[in-house]
Amino acid sequence: MEGIAYVNDTFMPLETGQISIEDRGFQLGDGVYEVIKTYNSVPFALEGHLNRLDRSLNMLELPLPKSRKELKRLIREALRRSGFQDALIYLQITRGWAPRQHAFPDKVKPTLVLTVRRARSIPQDLYDHGASAIVTGDERWLRCDIKSICILPNVLAKEKATRVGAFEAILARDDRITEGTSSNVVAIKSGRIYTAPEGNWILSGVTRAHVLDLARRECMIVIEEFFDPEFLMSADEVFITNTSFEVMPVVTIDKQSIGDGQPGKITCRLGQLYKEEVLLHTTQTVL
Ligand SMILES: Cc1ncc(COP(=O)(O)O)c(C=O)c1O
């Protein structure tokens, strides 16, 4: 296992990183996380991710154990030690170590774990020919806007997709498409871009925000409203977004073709624009 971990204020090889079994993250899932991708050793959309981390922490009344400046310094150092150019940085913050009890303990020191792993390589074939998905019930809690480490319903839905050979499970709550298990979902119909609105039913994806911005810059009409599974199935194009795989065309849902069963023109255009955006910001910006 290659990679670097920063645990209990110390850098170490990923495989040696450990935390206490009394940590509230392990005991109660009392924590939040963030995932940031680097390109050419530069984290993309770092401020957006750190802003979302702040929001998640605030909602759990969890203090950030380091200043943002210090956190950025640690990220830079972990990245340097990993030697990876294209990496996934995980930040995980829990309420810390305390004897098990549900209510917040007094005077507990939050646990900060930072890891750097090599970025997963996503088969090009998926971008060229599109991915498949299933639709399944959204069984999560009602604060999906918090990037909580409690993601068991996401895990179970993803497993369901994996067992039938699908790439992602798209979730539906009360007949409304919310998002994927680790992605936001976009449907395109008659040239218009549809996606679920921000709120407590979805995670405000950093990639989603960039892609919608790019679409608006291209003068495309973006409609942030819920739509139902029937609308999804009858879309001309569907794609999903996340930090790791960026813009991924979805061409089959529940074994039914979407549009002509090929990645659509608008999807490919937005995917290309996103790549250009990444390139622009990761060749100029430094932490
Ligand atoms: C439930 C969920 N929705 C959406 C996303 C996409 O978010 P981002 O684009 O910030 O990676 C993720 C990412 O992991 C997620 O877990």
CSV table of C-alpha atoms and ligand atoms in Angstrom, one decimal:
chain,number,residue,atom,x,y,z
A,1,MET,CA,0.0,0.0,0.0
A,2,GLU,CA,1.7,3.2,-1.2
A,3,GLY,CA,0.9,6.5,0.3
A,4,ILE,CA,1.3,8.9,3.2
A,5,ALA,CA,-0.8,9.3,6.3
A,6,TYR,CA,-0.7,12.2,8.8
A,7,VAL,CA,-2.2,10.9,12.0
A,8,ASN,CA,-1.9,12.3,15.6
A,9,ASP,CA,0.3,15.2,14.3
A,10,THR,CA,2.8,12.8,12.6
A,11,PHE,CA,3.5,11.8,9.0
A,12,MET,CA,4.0,8.1,8.4
A,13,PRO,CA,3.6,5.5,5.6
A,14,LEU,CA,-0.1,4.9,4.9
A,15,GLU,CA,-0.2,1.3,6.1
A,16,THR,CA,1.1,2.2,9.5
A,17,GLY,CA,-1.5,4.9,10.3
A,18,GLN,CA,-3.7,3.9,13.2
A,19,ILE,CA,-6.2,5.6,15.5
A,20,SER,CA,-7.7,4.5,18.8
A,21,ILE,CA,-10.7,2.1,18.8
A,22,GLU,CA,-12.2,4.6,21.3
A,23,ASP,CA,-12.2,7.3,18.6
A,24,ARG,CA,-15.7,8.6,18.1
A,25,GLY,CA,-15.3,8.2,14.3
A,26,PHE,CA,-14.9,4.5,14.8
A,27,GLN,CA,-17.5,4.1,17.6
A,28,LEU,CA,-20.2,6.5,16.4
A,29,GLY,CA,-19.4,7.7,13.0
A,30,ASP,CA,-19.0,11.2,14.6
A,31,GLY,CA,-17.0,12.9,11.9
A,32,VAL,CA,-16.7,14.4,8.4
A,33,TYR,CA,-14.4,14.0,5.5
A,34,GLU,CA,-13.3,15.6,2.2
A,35,VAL,CA,-11.7,14.3,-0.9
A,36,ILE,CA,-9.4,16.5,-3.1
A,37,LYS,CA,-7.7,15.5,-6.3
A,38,THR,CA,-4.3,16.8,-7.3
A,39,TYR,CA,-3.1,17.2,-10.9
A,40,ASN,CA,0.7,17.7,-11.4
A,41,SER,CA,1.0,18.0,-7.6
A,42,VAL,CA,-1.5,20.9,-7.4
A,43,PRO,CA,-4.8,20.3,-5.6
A,44,PHE,CA,-7.8,21.3,-7.8
A,45,ALA,CA,-10.6,23.4,-6.2
A,46,LEU,CA,-8.9,23.3,-2.8
A,47,GLU,CA,-10.8,26.3,-1.5
A,48,GLY,CA,-14.1,24.8,-2.6
A,49,HIS,CA,-13.3,21.6,-0.7
A,50,LEU,CA,-12.1,23.4,2.4
A,51,ASN,CA,-15.2,25.6,2.4
A,52,ARG,CA,-17.4,22.5,2.3
A,53,LEU,CA,-15.3,21.0,5.0
A,54,ASP,CA,-15.9,24.1,7.1
A,55,ARG,CA,-19.6,23.8,6.5
A,56,SER,CA,-19.7,20.1,7.4
A,57,LEU,CA,-17.7,20.8,10.6
A,58,ASN,CA,-20.0,23.7,11.6
A,59,MET,CA,-23.1,21.6,11.2
A,60,LEU,CA,-21.6,19.0,13.6
A,61,GLU,CA,-20.3,21.8,15.9
A,62,LEU,CA,-16.8,20.3,15.4
A,63,PRO,CA,-13.9,22.7,15.5
A,64,LEU,CA,-11.3,22.5,12.7
A,65,PRO,CA,-8.2,21.4,14.7
A,66,LYS,CA,-5.8,23.4,12.5
A,67,SER,CA,-6.1,26.8,10.8
A,68,ARG,CA,-6.7,26.7,7.1
A,69,LYS,CA,-3.2,28.0,6.5
A,70,GLU,CA,-1.7,25.1,8.6
A,71,LEU,CA,-4.0,22.6,6.9
A,72,LYS,CA,-2.8,23.7,3.5
A,73,ARG,CA,0.8,23.4,4.7
A,74,LEU,CA,0.2,19.9,5.9
A,75,ILE,CA,-1.5,19.0,2.6
A,76,ARG,CA,1.5,20.4,0.7
A,77,GLU,CA,3.9,18.5,2.9
A,78,ALA,CA,2.0,15.2,2.7
A,79,LEU,CA,1.9,15.5,-1.1
A,80,ARG,CA,5.6,16.2,-1.3
A,81,ARG,CA,6.3,13.1,0.9
A,82,SER,CA,4.1,10.9,-1.2
A,83,GLY,CA,5.9,11.8,-4.4
A,84,PHE,CA,2.6,11.5,-6.3
A,85,GLN,CA,1.6,14.1,-8.9
A,86,ASP,CA,-1.9,12.8,-9.4
A,87,ALA,CA,-3.3,11.9,-6.1
A,88,LEU,CA,-6.4,11.7,-3.9
A,89,ILE,CA,-6.1,13.6,-0.6
A,90,TYR,CA,-8.5,12.4,2.1
A,91,LEU,CA,-9.1,14.7,5.1
A,92,GLN,CA,-11.1,13.1,7.9
A,93,ILE,CA,-11.9,14.9,11.1
A,94,THR,CA,-13.7,13.2,14.0
A,95,ARG,CA,-14.8,14.5,17.4
A,96,GLY,CA,-11.8,12.6,18.8
A,97,TRP,CA,-11.0,10.0,21.5
A,98,ALA,CA,-13.4,9.7,24.4
A,99,PRO,CA,-15.1,6.9,26.3
A,100,ARG,CA,-18.2,5.9,24.4
A,101,GLN,CA,-21.3,8.0,25.0
A,102,HIS,CA,-23.7,9.5,22.5
A,103,ALA,CA,-23.7,13.1,23.8
A,104,PHE,CA,-20.6,15.3,23.0
A,105,PRO,CA,-17.9,14.7,25.6
A,106,ASP,CA,-16.3,17.6,27.4
A,107,LYS,CA,-12.8,18.7,26.5
A,108,VAL,CA,-12.2,16.3,23.7
A,109,LYS,CA,-9.5,16.9,21.1
A,110,PRO,CA,-10.7,16.3,17.5
A,111,THR,CA,-8.8,13.7,15.5
A,112,LEU,CA,-7.4,14.9,12.1
A,113,VAL,CA,-6.4,12.2,9.6
A,114,LEU,CA,-4.9,13.2,6.3
A,115,THR,CA,-4.0,10.6,3.7
A,116,VAL,CA,-2.5,10.8,0.2
A,117,ARG,CA,-3.0,8.0,-2.2
A,118,ARG,CA,-2.2,7.6,-5.9
A,119,ALA,CA,-5.3,8.8,-7.9
A,120,ARG,CA,-7.3,5.8,-9.1
A,121,SER,CA,-6.9,5.3,-12.9
A,122,ILE,CA,-10.3,5.3,-14.5
A,123,PRO,CA,-10.6,3.1,-17.6
A,124,GLN,CA,-10.7,5.4,-20.7
A,125,ASP,CA,-13.3,3.0,-22.1
A,126,LEU,CA,-15.8,4.3,-19.6
A,127,TYR,CA,-15.4,7.8,-20.9
A,128,ASP,CA,-15.4,6.7,-24.6
A,129,HIS,CA,-18.4,4.4,-24.4
A,130,GLY,CA,-20.2,5.5,-21.2
A,131,ALA,CA,-20.9,3.8,-17.9
A,132,SER,CA,-24.0,1.9,-16.6
A,133,ALA,CA,-26.1,2.7,-13.6
A,134,ILE,CA,-29.0,1.4,-11.7
A,135,VAL,CA,-31.8,3.4,-9.9
A,136,THR,CA,-32.4,2.4,-6.3
A,137,GLY,CA,-34.2,3.9,-3.2
A,138,ASP,CA,-32.4,6.7,-1.4
A,139,GLU,CA,-32.3,5.3,2.2
A,140,ARG,CA,-30.0,7.9,3.7
A,141,TRP,CA,-30.7,10.4,6.5
A,142,LEU,CA,-32.0,13.9,5.8
A,143,ARG,CA,-28.7,15.7,6.1
A,144,CYS,CA,-27.0,14.6,2.9
A,145,ASP,CA,-25.5,18.1,2.6
A,146,ILE,CA,-23.1,17.2,5.4
A,147,LYS,CA,-20.1,15.1,4.1
A,148,SER,CA,-20.4,12.8,7.1
A,149,ILE,CA,-18.3,9.6,7.4
A,150,CYS,CA,-21.6,7.7,8.0
A,151,ILE,CA,-22.2,6.5,4.5
A,152,LEU,CA,-23.6,2.9,5.0
A,153,PRO,CA,-26.7,3.4,2.8
A,154,ASN,CA,-24.3,4.7,0.0
A,155,VAL,CA,-22.1,1.6,0.5
A,156,LEU,CA,-25.1,-0.8,0.3
A,157,ALA,CA,-26.5,0.9,-2.8
A,158,LYS,CA,-23.1,0.9,-4.5
A,159,GLU,CA,-22.7,-2.8,-3.7
A,160,LYS,CA,-26.1,-3.5,-5.3
A,161,ALA,CA,-24.9,-1.7,-8.4
A,162,THR,CA,-21.6,-3.6,-8.4
A,163,ARG,CA,-23.3,-6.9,-8.1
A,164,VAL,CA,-25.1,-6.4,-11.4
A,165,GLY,CA,-22.0,-5.0,-13.1
A,166,ALA,CA,-23.1,-1.3,-12.9
A,167,PHE,CA,-20.7,1.6,-12.3
A,168,GLU,CA,-23.0,3.7,-10.0
A,169,ALA,CA,-26.3,3.5,-8.2
A,170,ILE,CA,-28.5,6.6,-8.8
A,171,LEU,CA,-30.7,7.3,-5.8
A,172,ALA,CA,-34.4,8.2,-5.7
A,173,ARG,CA,-36.3,9.6,-2.7
A,174,ASP,CA,-40.1,10.0,-3.0
A,175,ASP,CA,-39.8,9.5,-6.7
A,176,ARG,CA,-37.2,12.3,-7.0
A,177,ILE,CA,-33.7,11.6,-8.3
A,178,THR,CA,-31.3,13.0,-5.7
A,179,GLU,CA,-27.8,11.9,-6.6
A,180,GLY,CA,-25.5,8.9,-7.0
A,181,THR,CA,-23.8,7.1,-4.1
A,182,SER,CA,-20.7,9.2,-4.6
A,183,SER,CA,-21.7,11.5,-7.4
A,184,ASN,CA,-24.1,14.1,-8.6
A,185,VAL,CA,-26.5,13.3,-11.4
A,186,VAL,CA,-27.2,15.4,-14.4
A,187,ALA,CA,-29.8,14.7,-17.1
A,188,ILE,CA,-30.0,16.6,-20.4
A,189,LYS,CA,-33.2,17.0,-22.4
A,190,SER,CA,-33.8,19.1,-25.4
A,191,GLY,CA,-30.5,20.9,-24.8
A,192,ARG,CA,-31.4,21.8,-21.2
A,193,ILE,CA,-29.3,20.7,-18.2
A,194,TYR,CA,-31.3,19.3,-15.3
A,195,THR,CA,-30.0,18.4,-11.8
A,196,ALA,CA,-31.3,18.2,-8.3
A,197,PRO,CA,-31.1,21.5,-6.3
A,198,GLU,CA,-28.7,22.0,-3.5
A,199,GLY,CA,-30.3,21.4,-0.1
A,200,ASN,CA,-30.4,18.7,2.5
A,201,TRP,CA,-31.2,15.9,0.0
A,202,ILE,CA,-27.9,16.1,-1.8
A,203,LEU,CA,-24.2,16.8,-1.2
A,204,SER,CA,-23.2,20.1,-2.9
A,205,GLY,CA,-20.6,18.6,-5.2
A,206,VAL,CA,-17.6,20.7,-6.0
A,207,THR,CA,-17.4,19.2,-9.4
A,208,ARG,CA,-21.2,19.7,-9.9
A,209,ALA,CA,-20.7,23.4,-9.2
A,210,HIS,CA,-17.9,23.7,-11.7
A,211,VAL,CA,-19.7,21.9,-14.4
A,212,LEU,CA,-22.9,23.9,-14.0
A,213,ASP,CA,-20.8,27.1,-14.1
A,214,LEU,CA,-19.2,25.9,-17.3
A,215,ALA,CA,-22.6,25.1,-18.8
A,216,ARG,CA,-23.9,28.6,-17.9
A,217,ARG,CA,-20.8,30.1,-19.4
A,218,GLU,CA,-21.6,28.2,-22.6
A,219,CYS,CA,-25.1,29.8,-22.4
A,220,MET,CA,-26.8,26.5,-21.7
A,221,ILE,CA,-30.0,26.6,-19.7
A,222,VAL,CA,-29.4,25.0,-16.3
A,223,ILE,CA,-32.5,23.9,-14.3
A,224,GLU,CA,-31.8,23.0,-10.7
A,225,GLU,CA,-35.0,21.1,-9.9
A,226,PHE,CA,-35.9,17.6,-8.9
A,227,PHE,CA,-37.0,15.2,-11.7
A,228,ASP,CA,-38.4,11.7,-11.4
A,229,PRO,CA,-36.9,8.4,-12.6
A,230,GLU,CA,-39.2,8.4,-15.7
A,231,PHE,CA,-37.7,11.7,-16.8
A,232,LEU,CA,-34.2,10.4,-16.2
A,233,MET,CA,-34.8,7.3,-18.3
A,234,SER,CA,-36.2,9.5,-21.1
A,235,ALA,CA,-33.3,12.0,-21.1
A,236,ASP,CA,-31.2,12.5,-24.2
A,237,GLU,CA,-28.1,12.3,-22.1
A,238,VAL,CA,-27.1,11.5,-18.5
A,239,PHE,CA,-23.8,12.1,-16.8
A,240,ILE,CA,-22.5,11.9,-13.2
A,241,THR,CA,-19.8,14.0,-11.6
A,242,ASN,CA,-17.4,13.7,-8.8
A,243,THR,CA,-13.9,14.8,-7.9
A,244,SER,CA,-12.3,11.5,-8.8
A,245,PHE,CA,-13.9,10.6,-12.1
A,246,GLU,CA,-14.9,14.2,-13.1
A,247,VAL,CA,-17.6,14.0,-15.8
A,248,MET,CA,-18.7,10.4,-16.6
A,249,PRO,CA,-21.3,9.7,-19.3
A,250,VAL,CA,-24.0,7.2,-18.3
A,251,VAL,CA,-25.4,5.4,-21.3
A,252,THR,CA,-27.4,2.6,-19.7
A,253,ILE,CA,-29.7,2.7,-16.6
A,254,ASP,CA,-31.4,-0.4,-15.3
A,255,LYS,CA,-30.2,-2.1,-18.6
A,256,GLN,CA,-32.1,0.4,-20.7
A,257,SER,CA,-30.2,2.7,-23.1
A,258,ILE,CA,-30.2,6.4,-22.5
A,259,GLY,CA,-30.6,8.4,-25.8
A,260,ASP,CA,-28.8,6.6,-28.5
A,261,GLY,CA,-26.7,4.6,-26.0
A,262,GLN,CA,-23.6,6.6,-26.6
A,263,PRO,CA,-22.0,9.5,-24.6
A,264,GLY,CA,-23.9,12.6,-25.7
A,265,LYS,CA,-22.4,15.7,-27.4
A,266,ILE,CA,-23.2,18.0,-24.5
A,267,THR,CA,-21.8,15.6,-21.9
A,268,CYS,CA,-18.5,15.3,-23.9
A,269,ARG,CA,-18.3,19.1,-24.4
A,270,LEU,CA,-18.7,19.7,-20.6
A,271,GLY,CA,-16.2,16.9,-19.9
A,272,GLN,CA,-13.7,18.6,-22.2
A,273,LEU,CA,-14.4,22.0,-20.7
A,274,TYR,CA,-13.9,20.6,-17.2
A,275,LYS,CA,-10.5,19.1,-18.2
A,276,GLU,CA,-9.5,22.5,-19.6
A,277,GLU,CA,-10.6,24.2,-16.4
A,278,VAL,CA,-8.5,21.8,-14.3
A,279,LEU,CA,-5.5,22.3,-16.6
A,280,LEU,CA,-5.8,26.0,-16.3
A,281,HIS,CA,-5.9,26.0,-12.5
A,282,THR,CA,-3.4,23.3,-11.9
A,283,THR,CA,-0.7,24.7,-14.1
A,284,GLN,CA,-1.0,28.3,-12.7
A,285,THR,CA,-2.0,28.0,-9.1
A,286,VAL,CA,0.2,27.1,-6.2
A,287,LEU,CA,-1.2,26.3,-2.7
B,1,LIG,C1,-23.0,11.5,-2.0
B,1,LIG,C2,-22.1,12.3,-2.9
B,1,LIG,N1,-22.6,13.2,-3.8
B,1,LIG,C3,-21.8,13.9,-4.6
B,1,LIG,C4,-20.5,13.7,-4.6
B,1,LIG,C5,-19.6,14.5,-5.5
B,1,LIG,O1,-18.9,15.5,-4.8
B,1,LIG,P1,-17.6,16.2,-5.4
B,1,LIG,O2,-17.9,16.6,-6.8
B,1,LIG,O3,-17.3,17.3,-4.5
B,1,LIG,O4,-16.5,15.1,-5.3
B,1,LIG,C6,-19.9,12.9,-3.7
B,1,LIG,C7,-18.4,12.7,-3.6
B,1,LIG,O5,-17.9,11.9,-3.0
B,1,LIG,C8,-20.7,12.1,-2.8
B,1,LIG,O6,-20.2,11.3,-1.9
